Amino acid sequence: MPTVVVMDVSLSMTRPVSIEGSEEYQRKHLAAHGLTMLFEHMATNYKLEFTALVVFSSLWELMVPFTRDYNTLQEALSNMDDYDKTCLESALVGVCNIVQQEWGGAIPCQIVLVTDGCLGIGRGSLRHSLATQNQRSESNRFPLPFPFPSKLYIMCMANLEELQSTDSLECLERLIDLNNGEGQIFTIDGPLCLKNVQSMFGKLIDLAYTPFHAVLKCGHLTADVQVFPRPEPFVVDEEIDPVPKVINTDLEIVGFIDIADISSPPVLSRHLVLPIALNKEGDEVGTGITDDNEDENSANQIAGKIPNFCVLLHGSLKVEGMVAIVQLGPEWHGMLYSQADSKKKSNLMMSLFEPGPEPLPWLGKMAQLGPISDAKENPYGEDDNKSPFPLQPKNKRSYAQNVTVWIKPSGLQTDVQKILRNARKLPEKTQTFYKELNRLRKAALAFGFLDLLKGVADMLERECTLLPETAHPDAAFQLTHAAQQLKLASTGTCLAFWAPQLQQSSDHNLMRFQARTT
Amino acid sequence: MKIFSESHKTVFVVDHCPYMAESCRQHVEFDMLVKNRTQGIIPLAPISKSLWTCSVESSMEYCRIMYDIFPFKKLVNFIVSDSGAHVLNSWTQEDQNLQELMAALAAVGPPNPRADPECCSILHGLVAAVETLCKITEYQHEARTLLMENAERVGNRGRIICITNAKSDSHVRMLEDCVQETIHEHNKLAANSDHFSLSLMQIQKCELVLIHTYPVGEDSLVSDRPKKELSPVLTSEVHSVRAGRHLATKLNILVQQHFDLASTTITNIPMKEEQHANTSANYDVELLHHKDAHVDFLKSGDSHLGGGSREGPFKETITLKWCTPRTNNIVFSSISELHYCTGAYRISPVDVNSRPSSCLTNFLLNDPRYKIDGSLEVPLERAKDQLEKHTRYWPMIISQTTIFNMQAVVPLASVIVKESLTEEDVLNCQKTIYNLVDMERKNDPLPISTVGTRGKGPKRDEQYRIMWNELETLVRAHINNSEKHQRVLECLMACRSKPPEEEERKKRGRKREDKEDKSEKAVKDYEQEKSWQDSERLKGILERGKEELAEAEIIKDSPDSPEPPNKKPLVEMDETPQVEKSKGPVSLLSLWSNRINTANSRKHQEFAGRLNSVNNRAELYQHLKEENGMETTENGKASRQ
């Protein structure tokens, strides 16, 4: 999940902060301090996160495009100039463009907006933007909600009292609301000082940047892994089950299945599964002290020498062309598979299916999947030349069951012509002739379209008179019989004739007649 | 997303009164003359559908599309109304398919034009529709049971689609009032009767869609009215539609609105005109599906919004160009590759019977892999159980295992992991063991030893010991599966048994030898100590099962990593084997010494005296004792055969 840091570099950020007994700080220094902490945390725990840095005042500028090089980001922080007034809307438009260019509209993105709560004045100020928000045309619509899945975190270099003294807080809350409630506002608790800024950014880290650690299990084989990006909670049904579901930290493999059988299933999200070495201190937030890094490196070195289940799993899945089905929670599954980055490099990845007992209809219910050895006969055949998947639905869809639709005249004409074609090839085509005739009769009865039955009866009688002299005597016999039967049905004299059970037996009558005469 | 929105329950109320037998006055030519037929035949007169036929076939088309795209959880209840209400099906999932509905409609038949119009009314059907909306569906019931005290979260909403021929706007108003009144009464009833609360629910929201249909060419006596809230529970809209294809089009638009559908047209699909034609023409097929399928398209701003489709009912359709899958790659490429897929949606062709549509759907359905096997219905728990058994002993590195590199062990290794063994399995296992004994007697080489050993000698014997230990570990991991597993172990132990005192002596001797070897080579002691401790610490943190601990041990012993020092840990090592052994599955020592011995044996040929030394003291004149021992062993073997 990429991050865009949006940093306010308007003049108001240079307002001094009075700190007793030390050199004078400005708000932007506090902001830089907080961001440094965030970057250091990411460099240690969130190495794969792409982050971009945007600065804005009345204009905006992409200082650092998406990168994993946190040194570059750090350097950019210390090279920021001061500019004029705050103009949030244009900056947010900029963020939209940057993210969509790089990631499109489907990748979730986190936006960290760092500002002092002074929202600008006049045109382009947030107040002005919000006031005119409803009078926009499609071309200059307000950039929120972002056109991609997003979280907007607003880091205020101000405390709550200060924001509440104006309508700043309200305006910022409006912003979160406009983003469909996706996001949060952070303010400094207590006086503005380095320590309190740290604790504010600490809260952001806890909320949005804690790595997701899990144990991957397959029977007795296990591996500690980091799942990246962090899987987000999922709401199945906002009404009956509004509590967001989170995935287990024990990821248990329940079985393996051919890629061909699972065939590119729809997924909620994809994640890298990275083996990790937990050091003794656990996964505490790295504060960027070099000792920690060394410790971690040595832990990684040891880990590098220990055969890891992830390696075995990844290699096996790749070689076998299979995926592992993994249990993520109650009635929630996902799959582990090898994903090729390039020709040489591939990764172990995990995709999450939608929660539910049957996320992939062609596999049936997940709980009903079992080991091949339990089947009486190997469902894949002795030579591995067949597959039990995809499962046939119990009721075929309309396009697989030859339904009759006569809404367009052409549908009706095609069906009538089929009967006529076969009628002219009697008695060879007796079988198909009655099959088509019965199909038409069944539909006509269901639609109450009795005129059609009479019409087709007339048509068959006419065909009978047109038979050449060389025709087989049976042809005339079948045509006459069929016409009679249709006429009988079209009069609707006998309701019982239409009852579904009896209708089948009447189908039989037609067929039996045919059997006797041929 | 809500499961229990208005579209969970749809009630169709179709008027079956005498006037519905009237013609829609739209003619259909059905007797199309085929070319090169006898001249001079006058085609039969065109026929026309009745209002009833138009209503039924349009509502069936609505249901067809709905069932295709939502085979579950979207339910239809079909009611026809004349002198009374005839409810044709129920909310149960088994009743939810076109065949059932068509059969029931055939049983009802067309309206009788000679029936007394005074006795007939659409009101009967509307009242029945409200009643049926109060009835709980199996999905609602299931959700309520599951949610227990939160059962009230399960909503009860529904939609009534009424197709009738109304007399005037005030007639329509009367119908609406009737529905509202009935809902009010039934809600009171459902609220007051705890007794019924298991099967009845109050209606929270009802959408009434009144469709007034009349013959083509007549003036409508009823005016259209957009959706309007009649009460907090009831909204109503009125559509005045000419019968025939106009009615079908209206219902097609409605099904799209009601179920959030969108249209995609697949263009340029090459299709052959005749079965064996060499050339193909390109066709387009329009499909309906949930509109979520378009979300990413629309977001990306790259929408291929085409104009209205030729037939016109849909405002917009997204066009996609067909890409023929490369057939020769189907097995190896398209299917064996995973593509990133953010959504899969059920589809329904707009024009299901047209040749291009059926050609496309048949292509997609004619998958040779399309087979079903009911025998696969085994719970997932069994699969987990099997994984547990299969991984009880699973060396992760090829060079760490002997038995899994030996073809001769396969018959045993493949069945021992089973939950239960047949007599034949046991026999095969025993055969495998005898075969190994035989190999040992013949001094056949083993896969591990080939690297290090030069010529035959005591080393070969050592390799077999390693192999037997590993095999024992494997079998021991499964002895609790069944009594037959136990028998395999017994056979194994009997076959590898040596006179106890000799075995013991040898064992001790080897331990010493291990130490010796290490002490010779141990140079970077400090480093090793550190890594030893690190990995000890690691183990502690991970707190895994015994097997995992064992793995960590083995791993440390892999050729790349530093060897453990010959200092204190070794004292512990002396104790561990007994404990481990008695506990069964994994013997740390045996696995440990396997590695060390292999590693060392590669480097030099061991001095025979040291090999058999105890505390660095070699016993002299061993061969005397050895010979005695050998005799017994051979006797033992002979007695077995």
Coordinates of N, CA, C and O in Angstrom, one line a residue, chain A residues 325-425:
Chain A
I325 N -4.1 -23.7 -0.5 CA -5.3 -23.0 0.0 C -5.0 -22.8 1.5 O -4.6 -23.7 2.2
V326 N -5.2 -21.6 1.9 CA -4.8 -21.3 3.3 C -6.1 -20.7 4.0 O -6.8 -20.0 3.5
Q327 N -6.2 -21.2 5.3 CA -7.3 -20.7 6.1 C -7.0 -19.4 6.8 O -6.0 -19.3 7.5
L328 N -7.8 -18.4 6.6 CA -7.5 -17.1 7.1 C -8.3 -16.8 8.4 O -8.0 -15.9 9.1
G329 N -9.4 -17.5 8.5 CA -10.3 -17.3 9.6 C -11.5 -18.2 9.5 O -11.5 -19.0 8.5
P330 N -12.5 -18.1 10.3 CA -13.7 -18.9 10.1 C -14.3 -18.6 8.8 O -14.6 -17.5 8.5
E331 N -14.5 -19.6 8.0 CA -15.1 -19.5 6.7 C -14.5 -18.4 5.9 O -15.1 -17.5 5.2
W332 N -13.2 -18.3 5.9 CA -12.4 -17.3 5.1 C -11.1 -18.0 4.7 O -10.4 -18.5 5.5
H333 N -10.9 -18.0 3.4 CA -9.7 -18.6 2.8 C -9.0 -17.7 1.9 O -9.5 -16.7 1.4
G334 N -7.8 -18.2 1.6 CA -7.0 -17.4 0.6 C -6.1 -18.4 -0.1 O -6.2 -19.6 0.1
M335 N -5.2 -17.9 -1.0 CA -4.3 -18.9 -1.6 C -2.9 -18.4 -1.6 O -2.7 -17.2 -1.6
L336 N -2.0 -19.3 -1.5 CA -0.5 -19.0 -1.5 C 0.0 -19.5 -2.9 O -0.4 -20.6 -3.3
Y337 N 0.8 -18.7 -3.5 CA 1.3 -19.1 -4.8 C 2.6 -18.4 -5.2 O 2.9 -17.5 -4.5
S338 N 3.2 -18.9 -6.2 CA 4.4 -18.3 -6.6 C 4.1 -17.4 -7.7 O 3.5 -17.7 -8.7
Q339 N 4.5 -16.1 -7.6 CA 4.3 -15.1 -8.6 C 5.6 -14.6 -9.2 O 6.5 -14.2 -8.4
A340 N 5.7 -14.8 -10.5 CA 7.0 -14.4 -11.1 C 7.0 -12.9 -11.2 O 6.1 -12.2 -11.8
D341 N 8.1 -12.3 -10.7 CA 8.4 -10.9 -10.9 C 8.9 -10.6 -12.2 O 8.6 -9.7 -12.9
S342 N 9.9 -11.4 -12.5 CA 10.6 -11.3 -13.8 C 10.9 -12.8 -14.2 O 10.5 -13.7 -13.5
K343 N 11.7 -13.0 -15.2 CA 12.1 -14.3 -15.6 C 12.9 -15.0 -14.5 O 12.8 -16.2 -14.3
K344 N 13.6 -14.2 -13.8 CA 14.5 -14.9 -12.8 C 14.0 -14.9 -11.4 O 14.3 -15.7 -10.6
K345 N 13.2 -13.9 -11.1 CA 12.8 -13.7 -9.7 C 11.3 -14.0 -9.5 O 10.5 -13.6 -10.3
S346 N 11.0 -14.7 -8.5 CA 9.5 -14.9 -8.2 C 9.4 -14.9 -6.7 O 10.3 -15.1 -5.9
N347 N 8.2 -14.6 -6.3 CA 7.9 -14.4 -4.8 C 6.8 -15.3 -4.4 O 5.9 -15.7 -5.2
L348 N 6.8 -15.6 -3.1 CA 5.6 -16.3 -2.5 C 4.6 -15.2 -2.2 O 4.9 -14.2 -1.5
M349 N 3.4 -15.4 -2.7 CA 2.4 -14.4 -2.5 C 1.1 -15.0 -1.9 O 0.9 -16.2 -2.1
M350 N 0.3 -14.2 -1.3 CA -0.9 -14.7 -0.7 C -2.1 -13.7 -1.2 O -1.9 -12.5 -1.2
S351 N -3.1 -14.3 -1.7 CA -4.3 -13.5 -2.1 C -5.5 -13.9 -1.2 O -5.6 -15.1 -0.8
L352 N -6.3 -13.0 -0.9 CA -7.4 -13.2 0.0 C -8.7 -13.4 -0.9 O -9.0 -12.5 -1.7
F353 N -9.4 -14.4 -0.6 CA -10.7 -14.6 -1.3 C -11.7 -13.8 -0.4 O -11.5 -13.4 0.7
E354 N -12.9 -13.6 -1.0 CA -14.0 -13.0 -0.2 C -14.4 -14.0 0.9 O -14.5 -15.2 0.6
P355 N -14.6 -13.5 2.1 CA -15.1 -14.4 3.2 C -16.4 -15.1 2.8 O -17.2 -14.5 2.1
G356 N -16.5 -16.3 3.2 CA -17.8 -17.0 3.0 C -17.5 -18.5 2.7 O -16.3 -18.8 2.5
P357 N -18.5 -19.3 2.8 CA -18.3 -20.7 2.7 C -17.9 -21.2 1.2 O -17.3 -22.2 1.0
E358 N -18.3 -20.3 0.3 CA -18.1 -20.8 -1.1 C -17.6 -19.6 -2.0 O -18.3 -19.1 -2.8
P359 N -16.4 -19.1 -1.7 CA -15.9 -17.9 -2.4 C -15.7 -18.2 -3.9 O -15.9 -17.3 -4.7
L360 N -15.4 -19.4 -4.3 CA -15.2 -19.7 -5.7 C -16.2 -20.8 -6.2 O -16.0 -22.0 -5.9
P361 N -17.3 -20.4 -6.8 CA -18.4 -21.3 -7.1 C -17.9 -22.6 -7.8 O -18.4 -23.7 -7.6
W362 N -16.8 -22.5 -8.6 CA -16.4 -23.7 -9.4 C -15.6 -24.7 -8.6 O -15.3 -25.7 -9.1
L363 N -15.3 -24.3 -7.3 CA -14.7 -25.3 -6.4 C -15.7 -25.8 -5.5 O -15.4 -26.8 -4.7
G364 N -16.9 -25.3 -5.4 CA -17.9 -25.7 -4.5 C -17.6 -25.2 -3.1 O -16.8 -24.2 -3.0
K365 N -18.2 -25.8 -2.1 CA -17.9 -25.3 -0.7 C -16.5 -25.6 -0.3 O -16.1 -26.8 -0.5
M366 N -15.8 -24.7 0.3 CA -14.4 -24.9 0.7 C -14.3 -26.1 1.7 O -13.4 -26.9 1.6
A367 N -15.3 -26.2 2.6 CA -15.2 -27.2 3.6 C -15.4 -28.6 3.0 O -15.1 -29.6 3.7
Q368 N -15.9 -28.6 1.8 CA -16.2 -29.9 1.2 C -15.0 -30.4 0.4 O -15.0 -31.5 -0.2
L369 N -13.9 -29.6 0.3 CA -12.7 -30.0 -0.4 C -11.9 -31.0 0.6 O -11.8 -30.7 1.7
G370 N -11.5 -32.1 0.0 CA -10.8 -33.0 0.9 C -9.6 -33.7 0.2 O -9.4 -33.4 -1.0
P371 N -8.9 -34.5 0.9 CA -7.7 -35.2 0.2 C -8.2 -36.2 -0.9 O -9.2 -36.8 -0.8
I372 N -7.4 -36.2 -1.9 CA -7.6 -37.1 -3.0 C -7.8 -38.6 -2.5 O -8.6 -39.3 -3.0
S373 N -6.9 -38.9 -1.6 CA -6.9 -40.3 -1.1 C -8.2 -40.7 -0.5 O -8.5 -41.9 -0.4
D374 N -9.1 -39.8 -0.1 CA -10.4 -40.1 0.5 C -11.4 -40.5 -0.6 O -12.4 -41.0 -0.2
A375 N -11.1 -40.1 -1.8 CA -12.1 -40.4 -2.9 C -12.0 -41.9 -3.3 O -10.9 -42.5 -3.2
K376 N -13.1 -42.5 -3.6 CA -13.1 -43.9 -4.0 C -12.2 -44.1 -5.2 O -11.5 -45.0 -5.3
E377 N -12.4 -43.1 -6.1 CA -11.6 -43.2 -7.4 C -10.8 -41.9 -7.4 O -11.4 -40.9 -7.1
N378 N -9.6 -41.9 -7.9 CA -8.9 -40.7 -8.0 C -9.6 -39.7 -9.0 O -9.8 -40.0 -10.1
P379 N -10.1 -38.6 -8.4 CA -10.9 -37.7 -9.3 C -10.1 -37.1 -10.4 O -10.6 -36.6 -11.4
Y380 N -8.8 -37.2 -10.4 CA -7.9 -36.7 -11.4 C -7.6 -37.8 -12.4 O -6.8 -37.6 -13.4
G381 N -8.1 -39.0 -12.2 CA -7.8 -40.1 -13.2 C -6.5 -40.7 -12.9 O -5.6 -40.1 -12.3
E382 N -6.3 -41.9 -13.3 CA -5.0 -42.6 -13.1 C -3.9 -41.9 -13.7 O -2.8 -41.9 -13.2
D383 N -4.1 -41.4 -14.9 CA -3.0 -40.7 -15.7 C -3.1 -39.2 -15.5 O -2.5 -38.5 -16.3
D384 N -3.8 -38.8 -14.5 CA -3.8 -37.3 -14.2 C -4.3 -36.6 -15.4 O -3.8 -35.5 -15.8
N385 N -5.3 -37.1 -16.1 CA -5.8 -36.5 -17.4 C -7.1 -35.9 -17.3 O -7.7 -35.5 -18.2
K386 N -7.7 -35.9 -16.1 CA -9.0 -35.2 -15.9 C -9.0 -34.4 -14.6 O -8.0 -34.5 -13.8
S387 N -10.1 -33.7 -14.4 CA -10.2 -32.9 -13.1 C -11.6 -32.9 -12.7 O -12.5 -32.8 -13.5
P388 N -11.8 -32.9 -11.4 CA -13.2 -32.8 -10.9 C -13.7 -31.3 -11.0 O -14.9 -31.1 -10.7
F389 N -12.9 -30.4 -11.4 CA -13.3 -29.0 -11.4 C -13.4 -28.5 -12.9 O -12.6 -29.0 -13.7
P390 N -14.1 -27.5 -13.2 CA -15.1 -26.9 -12.3 C -16.3 -27.7 -12.1 O -16.7 -28.5 -12.9
L391 N -16.9 -27.5 -10.9 CA -18.1 -28.2 -10.5 C -19.3 -27.7 -11.4 O -19.3 -26.5 -11.6
Q392 N -20.1 -28.6 -11.8 CA -21.3 -28.1 -12.5 C -22.3 -27.6 -11.5 O -22.5 -28.1 -10.4
P393 N -22.9 -26.4 -11.8 CA -24.0 -25.9 -10.9 C -25.2 -26.9 -10.9 O -25.4 -27.5 -11.9
K394 N -25.9 -26.9 -9.8 CA -27.0 -27.8 -9.7 C -28.1 -27.4 -10.8 O -28.6 -28.3 -11.5
N395 N -28.3 -26.1 -10.8 CA -29.2 -25.7 -11.9 C -28.4 -25.0 -13.0 O -27.6 -24.1 -12.7
K396 N -28.5 -25.4 -14.2 CA -27.8 -24.8 -15.3 C -28.3 -23.4 -15.5 O -29.4 -23.1 -15.3
R397 N -27.4 -22.6 -15.9 CA -27.8 -21.2 -16.3 C -28.5 -21.3 -17.6 O -28.4 -22.2 -18.4
S398 N -29.3 -20.2 -17.9 CA -30.1 -20.2 -19.1 C -29.4 -20.5 -20.4 O -29.9 -21.3 -21.2
Y399 N -28.2 -20.0 -20.5 CA -27.4 -20.2 -21.7 C -26.9 -21.6 -21.9 O -26.4 -22.0 -22.9
A400 N -27.0 -22.4 -20.8 CA -26.5 -23.8 -21.0 C -27.7 -24.8 -21.0 O -27.5 -26.0 -21.0
Q401 N -28.9 -24.3 -21.1 CA -30.0 -25.2 -21.0 C -31.0 -25.1 -22.1 O -32.1 -25.6 -22.0
N402 N -30.6 -24.4 -23.2 CA -31.5 -24.3 -24.3 C -32.9 -23.8 -24.0 O -33.9 -24.5 -24.3
V403 N -33.0 -22.7 -23.4 CA -34.3 -22.1 -23.0 C -35.0 -21.6 -24.2 O -34.3 -21.3 -25.2
T404 N -36.3 -21.4 -24.1 CA -37.0 -20.9 -25.2 C -37.4 -19.5 -24.9 O -38.1 -19.2 -23.9
V405 N -37.0 -18.5 -25.8 CA -37.4 -17.1 -25.6 C -37.9 -16.7 -27.0 O -37.2 -16.8 -28.0
W406 N -39.1 -16.2 -27.0 CA -39.7 -15.7 -28.2 C -40.0 -14.2 -28.2 O -40.9 -13.8 -28.9
I407 N -39.3 -13.5 -27.4 CA -39.5 -12.1 -27.3 C -39.3 -11.4 -28.7 O -40.1 -10.6 -29.2
K408 N -38.2 -11.8 -29.3 CA -38.0 -11.3 -30.7 C -38.6 -12.3 -31.7 O -38.5 -13.5 -31.5
P409 N -39.2 -11.8 -32.7 CA -39.8 -12.7 -33.7 C -38.8 -13.7 -34.2 O -39.2 -14.9 -34.5
S410 N -37.6 -13.3 -34.3 CA -36.6 -14.2 -34.9 C -36.4 -15.5 -34.1 O -36.2 -16.6 -34.6
G411 N -36.6 -15.3 -32.7 CA -36.5 -16.5 -31.9 C -37.5 -17.5 -32.2 O -37.3 -18.7 -32.3
L412 N -38.7 -17.0 -32.4 CA -39.9 -17.9 -32.7 C -39.7 -18.5 -34.1 O -39.9 -19.7 -34.3
Q413 N -39.3 -17.7 -35.0 CA -39.2 -18.2 -36.4 C -38.1 -19.3 -36.5 O -38.3 -20.3 -37.2
T414 N -37.0 -19.1 -35.8 CA -36.0 -20.1 -35.8 C -36.5 -21.4 -35.3 O -36.2 -22.5 -35.9
D415 N -37.3 -21.4 -34.2 CA -37.8 -22.6 -33.6 C -38.8 -23.3 -34.6 O -38.8 -24.5 -34.7
V416 N -39.6 -22.5 -35.2 CA -40.6 -23.1 -36.1 C -39.9 -23.7 -37.3 O -40.2 -24.8 -37.8
Q417 N -38.9 -23.0 -37.8 CA -38.2 -23.5 -39.0 C -37.4 -24.8 -38.7 O -37.3 -25.6 -39.6
K418 N -36.9 -24.9 -37.5 CA -36.2 -26.1 -37.1 C -37.2 -27.3 -37.3 O -36.9 -28.4 -37.8
I419 N -38.5 -27.1 -36.8 CA -39.5 -28.1 -36.9 C -39.8 -28.5 -38.4 O -39.8 -29.6 -38.8
L420 N -39.9 -27.4 -39.1 CA -40.2 -27.5 -40.5 C -39.1 -28.3 -41.3 O -39.4 -29.2 -42.1
R421 N -37.9 -27.9 -41.0 CA -36.7 -28.6 -41.7 C -36.8 -30.1 -41.4 O -36.6 -30.9 -42.3
N422 N -37.0 -30.4 -40.1 CA -37.0 -31.8 -39.8 C -38.3 -32.5 -40.3 O -38.2 -33.7 -40.7
A423 N -39.4 -31.8 -40.4 CA -40.6 -32.4 -40.9 C -40.4 -32.8 -42.4 O -40.9 -33.8 -42.8
R424 N -39.6 -32.1 -43.1 CA -39.3 -32.4 -44.5 C -38.4 -33.6 -44.7 O -38.2 -34.0 -45.8
K425 N -37.8 -34.0 -43.6 CA -36.8 -35.1 -43.7 C -37.3 -36.3 -42.9 O -36.5 -37.2 -42.5

